[in-house]
Coordinates of C-alpha atoms in Angstrom, one line a residue:
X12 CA -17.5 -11.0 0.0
X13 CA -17.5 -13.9 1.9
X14 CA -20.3 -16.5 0.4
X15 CA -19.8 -19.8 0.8
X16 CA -20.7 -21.0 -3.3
X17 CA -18.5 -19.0 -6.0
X18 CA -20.5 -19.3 -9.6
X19 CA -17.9 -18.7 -12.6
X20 CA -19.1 -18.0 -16.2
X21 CA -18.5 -15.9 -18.8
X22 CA -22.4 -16.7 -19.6
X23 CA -24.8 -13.7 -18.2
X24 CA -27.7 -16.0 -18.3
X25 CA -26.0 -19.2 -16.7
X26 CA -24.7 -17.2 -14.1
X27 CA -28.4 -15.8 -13.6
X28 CA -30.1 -19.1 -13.2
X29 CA -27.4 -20.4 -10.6
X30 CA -28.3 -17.3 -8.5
X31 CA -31.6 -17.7 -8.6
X32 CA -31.5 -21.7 -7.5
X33 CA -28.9 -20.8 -5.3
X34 CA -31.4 -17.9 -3.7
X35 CA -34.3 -19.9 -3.8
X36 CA -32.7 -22.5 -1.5
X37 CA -31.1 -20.4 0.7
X38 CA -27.8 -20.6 0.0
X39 CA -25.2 -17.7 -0.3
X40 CA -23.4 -17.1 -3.3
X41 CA -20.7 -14.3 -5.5
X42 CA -20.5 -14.7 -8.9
X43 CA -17.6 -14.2 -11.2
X44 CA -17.5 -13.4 -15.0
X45 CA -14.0 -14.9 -15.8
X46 CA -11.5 -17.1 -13.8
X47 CA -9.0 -14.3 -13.3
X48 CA -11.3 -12.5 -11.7
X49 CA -12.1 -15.6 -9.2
X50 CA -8.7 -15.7 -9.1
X51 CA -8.1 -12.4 -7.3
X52 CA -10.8 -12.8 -4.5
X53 CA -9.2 -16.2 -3.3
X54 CA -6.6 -13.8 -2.1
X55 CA -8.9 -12.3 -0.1
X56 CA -11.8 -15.0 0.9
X57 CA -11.9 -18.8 0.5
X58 CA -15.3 -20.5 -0.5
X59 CA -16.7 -23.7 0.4
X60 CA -17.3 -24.5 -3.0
X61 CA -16.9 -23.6 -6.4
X62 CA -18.9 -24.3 -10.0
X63 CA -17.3 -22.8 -13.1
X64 CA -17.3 -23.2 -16.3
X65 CA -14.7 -25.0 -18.6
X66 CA -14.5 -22.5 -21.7
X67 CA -13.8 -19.0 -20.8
X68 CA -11.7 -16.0 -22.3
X69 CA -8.9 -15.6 -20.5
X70 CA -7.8 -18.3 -18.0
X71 CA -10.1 -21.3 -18.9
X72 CA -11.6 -23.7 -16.2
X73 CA -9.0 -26.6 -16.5
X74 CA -5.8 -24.0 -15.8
X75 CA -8.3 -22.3 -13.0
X76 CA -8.6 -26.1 -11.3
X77 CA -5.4 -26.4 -11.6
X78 CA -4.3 -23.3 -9.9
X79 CA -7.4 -23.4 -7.0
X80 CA -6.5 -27.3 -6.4
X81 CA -2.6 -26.0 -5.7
X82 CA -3.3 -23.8 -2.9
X83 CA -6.6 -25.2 -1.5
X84 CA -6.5 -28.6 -2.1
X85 CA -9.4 -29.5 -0.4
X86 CA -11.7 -27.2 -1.8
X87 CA -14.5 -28.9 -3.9
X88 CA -14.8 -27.3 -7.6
X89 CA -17.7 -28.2 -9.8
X90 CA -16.9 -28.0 -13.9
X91 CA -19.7 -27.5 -16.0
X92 CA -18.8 -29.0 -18.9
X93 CA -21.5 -28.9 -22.9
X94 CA -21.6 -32.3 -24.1
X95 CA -19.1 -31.9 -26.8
X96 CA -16.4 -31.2 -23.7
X97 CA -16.9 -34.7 -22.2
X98 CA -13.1 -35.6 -23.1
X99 CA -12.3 -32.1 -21.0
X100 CA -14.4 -33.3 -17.8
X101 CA -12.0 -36.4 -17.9
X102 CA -9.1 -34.2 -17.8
X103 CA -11.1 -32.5 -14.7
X104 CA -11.4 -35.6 -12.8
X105 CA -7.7 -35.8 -13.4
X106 CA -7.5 -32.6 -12.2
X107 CA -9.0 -33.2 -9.2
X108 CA -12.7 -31.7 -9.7
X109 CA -15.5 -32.9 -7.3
X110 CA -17.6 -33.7 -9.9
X111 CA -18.8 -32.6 -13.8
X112 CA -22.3 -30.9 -14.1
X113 CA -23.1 -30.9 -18.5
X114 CA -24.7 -28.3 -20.2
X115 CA -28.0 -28.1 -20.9
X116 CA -28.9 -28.9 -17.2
X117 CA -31.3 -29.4 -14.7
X118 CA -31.7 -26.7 -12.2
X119 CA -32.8 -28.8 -9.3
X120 CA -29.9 -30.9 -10.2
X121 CA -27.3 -28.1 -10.4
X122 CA -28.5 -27.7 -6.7
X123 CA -28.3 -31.0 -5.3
X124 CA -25.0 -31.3 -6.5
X125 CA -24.0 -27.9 -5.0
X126 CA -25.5 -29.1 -1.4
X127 CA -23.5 -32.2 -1.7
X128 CA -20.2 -30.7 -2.2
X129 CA -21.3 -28.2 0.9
X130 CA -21.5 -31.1 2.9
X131 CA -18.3 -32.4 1.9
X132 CA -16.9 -29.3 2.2
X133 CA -18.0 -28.7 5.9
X134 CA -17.2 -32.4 6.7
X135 CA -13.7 -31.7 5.6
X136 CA -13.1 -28.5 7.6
X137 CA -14.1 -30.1 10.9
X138 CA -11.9 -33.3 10.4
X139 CA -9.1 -30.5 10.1
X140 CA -10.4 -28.6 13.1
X141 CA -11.7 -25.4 11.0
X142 CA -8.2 -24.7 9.5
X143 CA -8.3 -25.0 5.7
X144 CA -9.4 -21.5 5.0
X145 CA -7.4 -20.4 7.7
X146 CA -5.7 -16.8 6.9
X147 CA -2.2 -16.0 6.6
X148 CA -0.9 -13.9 9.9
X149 CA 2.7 -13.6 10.0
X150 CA 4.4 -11.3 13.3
X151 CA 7.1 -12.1 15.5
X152 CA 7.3 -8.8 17.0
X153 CA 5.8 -8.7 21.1
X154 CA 2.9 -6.5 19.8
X155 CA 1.7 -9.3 17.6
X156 CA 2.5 -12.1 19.6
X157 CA 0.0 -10.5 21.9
X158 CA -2.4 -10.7 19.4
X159 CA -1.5 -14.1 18.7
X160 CA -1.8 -15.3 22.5
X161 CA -5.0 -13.3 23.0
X162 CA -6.6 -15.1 19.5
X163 CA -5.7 -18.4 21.7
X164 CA -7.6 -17.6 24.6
X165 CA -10.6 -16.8 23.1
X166 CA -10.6 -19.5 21.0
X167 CA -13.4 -21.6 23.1
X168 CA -15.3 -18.2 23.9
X169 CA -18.8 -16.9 22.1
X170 CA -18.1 -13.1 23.7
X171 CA -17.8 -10.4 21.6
X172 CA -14.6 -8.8 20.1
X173 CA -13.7 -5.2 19.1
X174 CA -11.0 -5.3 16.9
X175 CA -9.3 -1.4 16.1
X176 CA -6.3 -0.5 14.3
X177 CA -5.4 1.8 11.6
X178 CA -6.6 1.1 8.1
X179 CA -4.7 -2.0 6.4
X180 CA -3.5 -3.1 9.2
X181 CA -5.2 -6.6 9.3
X182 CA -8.3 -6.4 11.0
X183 CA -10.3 -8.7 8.7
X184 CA -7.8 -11.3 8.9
X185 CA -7.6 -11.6 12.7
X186 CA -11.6 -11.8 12.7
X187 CA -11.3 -14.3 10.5
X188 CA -8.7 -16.2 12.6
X189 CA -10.6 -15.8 15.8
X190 CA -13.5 -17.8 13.8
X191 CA -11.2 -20.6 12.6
X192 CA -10.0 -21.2 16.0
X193 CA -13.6 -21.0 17.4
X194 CA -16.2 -23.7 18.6
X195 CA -18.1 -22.1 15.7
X196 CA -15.5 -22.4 12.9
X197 CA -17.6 -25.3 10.9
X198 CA -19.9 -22.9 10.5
X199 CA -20.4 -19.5 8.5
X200 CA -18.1 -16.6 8.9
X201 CA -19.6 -13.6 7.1
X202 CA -18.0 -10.1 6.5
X203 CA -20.1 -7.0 6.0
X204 CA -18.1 -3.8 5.5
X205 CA -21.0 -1.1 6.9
X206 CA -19.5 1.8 5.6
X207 CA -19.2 0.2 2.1
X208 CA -22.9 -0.3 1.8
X209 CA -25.9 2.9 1.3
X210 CA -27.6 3.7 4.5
X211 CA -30.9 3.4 2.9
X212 CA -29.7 -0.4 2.1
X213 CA -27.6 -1.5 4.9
X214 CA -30.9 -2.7 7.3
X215 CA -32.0 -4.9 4.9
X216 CA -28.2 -6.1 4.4
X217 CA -28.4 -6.9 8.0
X218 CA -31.3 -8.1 9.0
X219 CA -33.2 -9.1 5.4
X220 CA -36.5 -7.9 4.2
X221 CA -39.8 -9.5 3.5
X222 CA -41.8 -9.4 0.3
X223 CA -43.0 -6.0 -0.3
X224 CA -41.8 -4.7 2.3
X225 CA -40.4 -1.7 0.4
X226 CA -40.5 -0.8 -3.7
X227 CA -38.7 -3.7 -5.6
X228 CA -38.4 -6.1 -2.7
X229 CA -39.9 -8.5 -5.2
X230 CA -39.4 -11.4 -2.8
X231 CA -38.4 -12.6 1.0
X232 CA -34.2 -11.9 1.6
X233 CA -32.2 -13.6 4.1
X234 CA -29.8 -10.7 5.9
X235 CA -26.1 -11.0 7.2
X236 CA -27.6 -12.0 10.6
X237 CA -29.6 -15.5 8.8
X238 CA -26.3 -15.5 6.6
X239 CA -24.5 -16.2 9.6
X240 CA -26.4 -18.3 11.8
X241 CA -24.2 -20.6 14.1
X242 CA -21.5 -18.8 13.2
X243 CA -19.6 -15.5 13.0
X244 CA -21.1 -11.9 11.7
X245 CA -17.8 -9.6 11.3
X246 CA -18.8 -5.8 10.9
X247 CA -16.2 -3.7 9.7
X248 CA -15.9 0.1 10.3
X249 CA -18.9 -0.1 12.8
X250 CA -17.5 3.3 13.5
X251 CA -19.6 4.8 10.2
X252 CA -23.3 2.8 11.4
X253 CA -25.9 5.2 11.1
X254 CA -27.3 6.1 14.3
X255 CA -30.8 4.5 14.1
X256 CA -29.6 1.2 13.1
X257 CA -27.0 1.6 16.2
X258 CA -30.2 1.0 18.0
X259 CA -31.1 -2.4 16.0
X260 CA -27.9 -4.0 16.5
X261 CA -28.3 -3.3 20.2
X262 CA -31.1 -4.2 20.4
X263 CA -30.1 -7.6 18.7
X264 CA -27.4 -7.6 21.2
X265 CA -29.4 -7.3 23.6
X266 CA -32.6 -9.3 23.3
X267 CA -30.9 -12.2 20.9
X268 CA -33.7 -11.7 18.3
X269 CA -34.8 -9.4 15.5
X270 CA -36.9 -9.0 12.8
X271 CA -36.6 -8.6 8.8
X272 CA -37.5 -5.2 7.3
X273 CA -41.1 -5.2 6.7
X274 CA -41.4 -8.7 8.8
X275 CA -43.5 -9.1 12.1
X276 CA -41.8 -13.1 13.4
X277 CA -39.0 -12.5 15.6
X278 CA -35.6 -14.2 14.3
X279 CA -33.4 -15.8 17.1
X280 CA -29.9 -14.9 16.4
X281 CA -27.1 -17.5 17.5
X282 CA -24.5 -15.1 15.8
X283 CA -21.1 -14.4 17.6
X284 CA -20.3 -10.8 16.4
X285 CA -17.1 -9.4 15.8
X286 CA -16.6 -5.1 15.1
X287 CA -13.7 -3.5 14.0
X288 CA -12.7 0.3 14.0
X289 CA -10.1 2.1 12.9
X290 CA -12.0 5.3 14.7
X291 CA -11.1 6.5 18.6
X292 CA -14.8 4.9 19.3
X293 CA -14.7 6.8 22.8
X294 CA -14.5 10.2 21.1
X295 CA -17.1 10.1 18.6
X296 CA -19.4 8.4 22.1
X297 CA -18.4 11.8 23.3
X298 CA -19.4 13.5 20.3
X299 CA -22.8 11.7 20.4
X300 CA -22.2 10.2 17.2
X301 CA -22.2 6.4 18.2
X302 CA -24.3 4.9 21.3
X303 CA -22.5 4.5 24.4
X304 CA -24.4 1.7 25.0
X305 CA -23.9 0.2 22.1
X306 CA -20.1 0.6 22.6
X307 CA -20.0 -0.9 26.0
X308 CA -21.9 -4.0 24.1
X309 CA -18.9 -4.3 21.7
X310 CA -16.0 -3.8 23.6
X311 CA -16.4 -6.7 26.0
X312 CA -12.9 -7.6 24.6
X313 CA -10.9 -5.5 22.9
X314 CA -7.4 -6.4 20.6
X315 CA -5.3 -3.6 19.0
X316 CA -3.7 -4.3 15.6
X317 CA -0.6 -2.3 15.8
X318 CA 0.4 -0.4 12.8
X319 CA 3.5 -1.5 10.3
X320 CA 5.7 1.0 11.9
X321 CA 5.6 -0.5 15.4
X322 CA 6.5 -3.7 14.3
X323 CA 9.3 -2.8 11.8
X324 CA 11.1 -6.5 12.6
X325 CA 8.0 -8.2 10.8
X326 CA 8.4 -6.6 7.7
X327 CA 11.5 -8.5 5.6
X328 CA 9.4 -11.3 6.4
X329 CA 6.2 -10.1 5.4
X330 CA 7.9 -8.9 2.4
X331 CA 9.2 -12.8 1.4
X332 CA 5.5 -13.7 2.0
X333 CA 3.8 -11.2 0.1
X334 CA 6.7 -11.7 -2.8
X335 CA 5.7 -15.6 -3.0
X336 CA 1.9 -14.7 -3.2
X337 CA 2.3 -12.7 -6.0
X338 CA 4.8 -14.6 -7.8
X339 CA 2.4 -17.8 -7.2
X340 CA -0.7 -16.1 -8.5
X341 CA 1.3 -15.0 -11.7
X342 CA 3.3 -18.7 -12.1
X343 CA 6.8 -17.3 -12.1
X344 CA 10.0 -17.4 -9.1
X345 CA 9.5 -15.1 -6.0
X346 CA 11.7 -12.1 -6.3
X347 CA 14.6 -11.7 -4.6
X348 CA 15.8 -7.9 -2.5
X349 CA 19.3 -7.4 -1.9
X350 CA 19.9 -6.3 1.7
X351 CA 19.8 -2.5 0.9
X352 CA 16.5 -2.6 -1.2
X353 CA 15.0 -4.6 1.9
X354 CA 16.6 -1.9 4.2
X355 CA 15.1 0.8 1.7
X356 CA 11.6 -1.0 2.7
X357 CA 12.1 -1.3 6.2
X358 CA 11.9 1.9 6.7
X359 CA 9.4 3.6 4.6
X360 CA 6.3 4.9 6.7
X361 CA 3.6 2.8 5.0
X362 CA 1.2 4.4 6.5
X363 CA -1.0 2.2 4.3
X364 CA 0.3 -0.7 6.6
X365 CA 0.6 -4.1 5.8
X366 CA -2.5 -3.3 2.9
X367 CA 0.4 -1.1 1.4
X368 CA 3.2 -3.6 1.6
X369 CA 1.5 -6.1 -0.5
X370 CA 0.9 -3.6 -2.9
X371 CA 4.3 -2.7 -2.9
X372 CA 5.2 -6.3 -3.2
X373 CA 2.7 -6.7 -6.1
X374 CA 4.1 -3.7 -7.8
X375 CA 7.7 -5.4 -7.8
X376 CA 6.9 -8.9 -8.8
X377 CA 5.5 -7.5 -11.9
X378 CA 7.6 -4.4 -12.6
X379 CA 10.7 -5.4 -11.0
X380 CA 13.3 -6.2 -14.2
X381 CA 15.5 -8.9 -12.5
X382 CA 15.0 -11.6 -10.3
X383 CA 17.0 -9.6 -7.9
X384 CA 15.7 -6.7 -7.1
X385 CA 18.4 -3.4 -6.2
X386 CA 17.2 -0.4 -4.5
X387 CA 17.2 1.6 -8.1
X388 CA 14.3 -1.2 -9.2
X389 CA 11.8 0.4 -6.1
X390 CA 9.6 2.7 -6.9
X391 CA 10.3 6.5 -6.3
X392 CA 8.3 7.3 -3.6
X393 CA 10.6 4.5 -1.7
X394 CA 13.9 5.8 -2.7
X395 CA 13.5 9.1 -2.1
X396 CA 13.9 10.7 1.6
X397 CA 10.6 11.0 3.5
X398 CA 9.8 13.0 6.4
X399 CA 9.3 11.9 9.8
X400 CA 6.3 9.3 10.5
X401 CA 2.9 11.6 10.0
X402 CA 1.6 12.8 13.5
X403 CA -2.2 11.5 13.9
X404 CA -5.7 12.8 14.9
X405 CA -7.1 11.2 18.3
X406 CA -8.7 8.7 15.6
X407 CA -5.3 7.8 13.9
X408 CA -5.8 9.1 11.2
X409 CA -2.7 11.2 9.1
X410 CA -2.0 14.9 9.2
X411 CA -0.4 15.3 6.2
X412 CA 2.5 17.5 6.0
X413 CA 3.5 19.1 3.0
X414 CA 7.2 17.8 3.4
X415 CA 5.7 14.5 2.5
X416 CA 7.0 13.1 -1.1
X417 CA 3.6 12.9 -2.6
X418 CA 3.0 10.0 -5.4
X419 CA 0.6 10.0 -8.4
X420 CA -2.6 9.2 -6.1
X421 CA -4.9 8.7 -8.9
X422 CA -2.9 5.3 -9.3
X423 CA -3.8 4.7 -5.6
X424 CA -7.3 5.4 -6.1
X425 CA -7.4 3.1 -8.9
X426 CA -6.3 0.4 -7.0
X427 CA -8.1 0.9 -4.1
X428 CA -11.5 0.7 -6.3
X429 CA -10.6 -2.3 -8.1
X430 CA -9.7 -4.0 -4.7
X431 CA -13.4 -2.9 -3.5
X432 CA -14.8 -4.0 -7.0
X433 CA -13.1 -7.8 -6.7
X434 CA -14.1 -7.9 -3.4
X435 CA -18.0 -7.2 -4.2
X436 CA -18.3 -3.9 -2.4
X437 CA -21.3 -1.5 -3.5
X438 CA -21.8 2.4 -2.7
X439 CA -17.9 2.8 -3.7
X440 CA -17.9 6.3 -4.5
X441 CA -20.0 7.3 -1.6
X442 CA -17.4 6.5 1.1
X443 CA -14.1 7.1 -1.0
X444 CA -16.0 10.4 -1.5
X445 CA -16.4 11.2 1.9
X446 CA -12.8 10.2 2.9
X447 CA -11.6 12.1 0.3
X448 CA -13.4 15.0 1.3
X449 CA -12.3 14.5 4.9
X450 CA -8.8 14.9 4.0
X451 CA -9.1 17.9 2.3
X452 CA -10.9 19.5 4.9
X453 CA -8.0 18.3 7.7
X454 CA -5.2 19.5 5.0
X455 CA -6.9 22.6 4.1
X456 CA -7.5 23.4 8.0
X457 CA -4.1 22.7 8.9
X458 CA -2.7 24.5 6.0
X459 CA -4.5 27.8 7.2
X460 CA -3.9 27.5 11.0
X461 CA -7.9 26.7 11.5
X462 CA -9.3 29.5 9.6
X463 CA -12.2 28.4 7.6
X464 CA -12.3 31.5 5.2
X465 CA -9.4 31.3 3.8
X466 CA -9.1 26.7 3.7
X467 CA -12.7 26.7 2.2
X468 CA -11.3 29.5 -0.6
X469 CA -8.1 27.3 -1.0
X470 CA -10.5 23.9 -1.8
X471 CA -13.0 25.7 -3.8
X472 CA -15.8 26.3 -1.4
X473 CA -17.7 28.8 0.3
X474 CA -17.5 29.0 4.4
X475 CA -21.0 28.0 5.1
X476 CA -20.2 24.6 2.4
X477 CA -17.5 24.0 4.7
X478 CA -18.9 24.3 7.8
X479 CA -22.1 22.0 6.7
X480 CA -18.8 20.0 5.2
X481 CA -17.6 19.4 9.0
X482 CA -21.1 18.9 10.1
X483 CA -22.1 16.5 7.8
X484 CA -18.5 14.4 8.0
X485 CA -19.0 14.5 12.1
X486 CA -15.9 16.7 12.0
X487 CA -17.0 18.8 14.8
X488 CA -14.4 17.5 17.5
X489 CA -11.4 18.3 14.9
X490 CA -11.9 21.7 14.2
X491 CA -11.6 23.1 17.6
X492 CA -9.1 25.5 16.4
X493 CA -10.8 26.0 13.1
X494 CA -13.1 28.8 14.2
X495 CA -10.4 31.4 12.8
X496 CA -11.6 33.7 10.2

């Protein structure tokens, strides 16, 4: 989620009649029931402008302006405001809001205004060189100053990146820093996570349809590509891209043009793209399930994220970071670790990476009972001994050993799809379904020494549902042992 306009109302229709002026004049937008929910997603993505509304359950539009203006100061927030609020839309020019829109309105209005504050917006980023919605990257180990160094020299380059790295480890962030520090930063940076979206919808995510060009495409749609024009199209886990739309985005590559779904008018696209992975990309070229020319194409320059465990020395101060966000977000004094409870944290796994230790940090800001925080106030899973680091596949991802402590993973679920809800994801249980499957198929085959009879009777399932399992997952180059009965 990554729109420049953020629409905030507790009103279903209001919020309807925004998106449809918004879509009718091409302009991108995510919309947002309640400020607390807004609230969240600036942790992850920073408009260009925002319109809400001043009477809301929960937090209300004045303590939301408040709170936005605090951290992004120069971000342009529109109140809408019914007439009998006039004495609050003072109160919001106090507050520092770009300008008051009253209820009943004009749509055409409503627009106008929104244009102007994108304007204002963009005019401000490029007097401050593209750096107010910069992203937060902390590291002083050598692995990330690498990073760092290489995000510098490729700062007045168009050529394409391939970012990999285990999951949580960043990889959104740096993409987004490599577009701040572009000569394209003053214009869009767009994120599409292509294993988050339906196959059957992701082409028209890309590339947009025309009207009618399948059942309920009721009228024309800009894609990611349009979206992104002039600027930067980051595709996340390009690792999972179905095969045949592989070919599109080469071809798009290739040619600098491409064409809406249904559509016959070739579309020029000035789009820098960025991919990231946290699959071996080589192996699953040698397993035929992604194009090798395709990955030559990407990985013109490649950066490796290292995982949390390789850079131990960043994490106290990742930790001091992540405990000011959270205790900014909820208005009350950063926690403080003693030296042990930071040691204690040091040197846990997290093989969730940094993605883990701002949970963790999260998780003690609120639960935490003191300001300072002992080794007895961590959770469990923390204070109790862990095995060794987990060894990994050839696409980093965990064996699991039964030796380590294992947590209530429901609660990890939970979060995980609340994080992909606030972030605007779709086709959710798809892909946490197939990971989920994945694993058990990797513990259950490790737990039986590779022989499929006996893991597919442990998980439930018959051999030849396991096998189509492995198939279907492209889980073929794993199992080489697994042919055990």
């Amino acid at each position: 989620m990554n729109n420049p306009v953020w629409i905030i109302d507790d009103d279903k229709a209001i919020r309807w009649v925004l998106e449809k002026a918004l879509g009718r004049s091409g302009i991108g937008f995510d919309s947002f029931s309640s400020a607390d929910d807004a609230l969240n997603a600036l942790y992850d993505n920073t408009p260009r402008v925002i319109i809400s509304d001043i009477r809301m359950p929960g937090t209300d539009g004045l303590k939301f302006l408040s709170k936005v203006k605090a951290d992004h100061p120069q971000l342009p927030v529109i109140i809408m405001t019914a007439h009998s609020d006039l004495d609050s839309a003072v109160a919001a020019f106090q507050g520092g809001a770009f300008e008051y829109l009253p209820k009943p309105f004009d749509v055409d209005q409503a627009v106008q205004l929104i244009e102007r504050a994108l304007a204002e917006s963009n005019s401000q980023i490029e007097a401050t060189g593209g750096v107010e919605a910069m992203p937060v990257l902390l590291g002083q180990a050598p692995a990330m100053q690498d990073v760092f160094r290489a995000i510098g020299r490729l700062s007045q380059s168009h050529v394409t990146v391939l970012i990999t790295g285990e999951s949580g480890t960043g990889k959104e962030r740096v993409a987004e820093a490599l577009h701040r520090h572009s000569v394209r930063s003053s214009k869009p940076f767009i994120a599409l996570n292509t294993a988050a979206i339906p196959k059957d919808l992701l082409e028209s995510e890309l590339f947009g349809h025309e009207k009618g060009a399948f059942t309920g495409a009721l009228a024309t749609r800009r894609g990611r590509f349009e979206e992104a024009e002039g600027g930067t199209l980051f595709l996340d886990e390009i690792g999972d891209m179905p095969t045949e739309l592989q070919t599109r985005l080469l071809r798009v590559l290739s040619d600098g043009h491409f064409y809406r779904v249904g559509g016959h008018v070739p579309i020029k696209a000035n789009v820098r793209v960025i991919a990231a992975t946290h699959q071996n990309l080589e192996d699953r070229v040698k397993r035929g399930l992604f194009r090798e020319d395709l990955f030559h194409r990407l990985n013109v320059i490649r950066l490796r994220l290292p995982p949390l465990r390789e850079r131990r020395e960043d994490i106290p101060l990742l930790t001091r970071h992540f405990l000011a966000k959270s205790a900014s977000s909820l208005g009350v004094e950063p926690k403080r670790l003693t030296e042990a409870a930071m040691e204690v944290i040091k040197f846990h796994s997290f093989t969730g990476n940094v993605r883990e230790l701002e949970n963790l940090c999260q998780w003690i800001t609120v639960m935490a009972p003191g300001q300072q925080v002992e080794v007895g106030d961590l959770p469990a899973e923390l204070r109790e001994p862990e095995a060794a680091a987990p060894a990994t596949e050839s696409d980093g991802s965990p064996v699991i050993s039964s030796a380590v402590h294992v947590v209530d993973w429901t609660l990890g679920l939970a979060e995980e799809v609340a994080r992909r809800l606030r972030a605007g994801e779709v086709g959710i249980i798809d892909d946490l379904t197939r990971r989920f499957e994945e694993s058990c198929i990797r513990t259950g085959l490790a737990h039986t020494g590779g022989r499929k009879v006996e893991a597919a009777h442990l998980l439930g399932w018959g051999r030849n549902t396991l096998t189509r399992k492995i198939q279907e997952l492209g889980m073929e180059g794993h199992d080489e042992h697994a042919d055990h009965v």
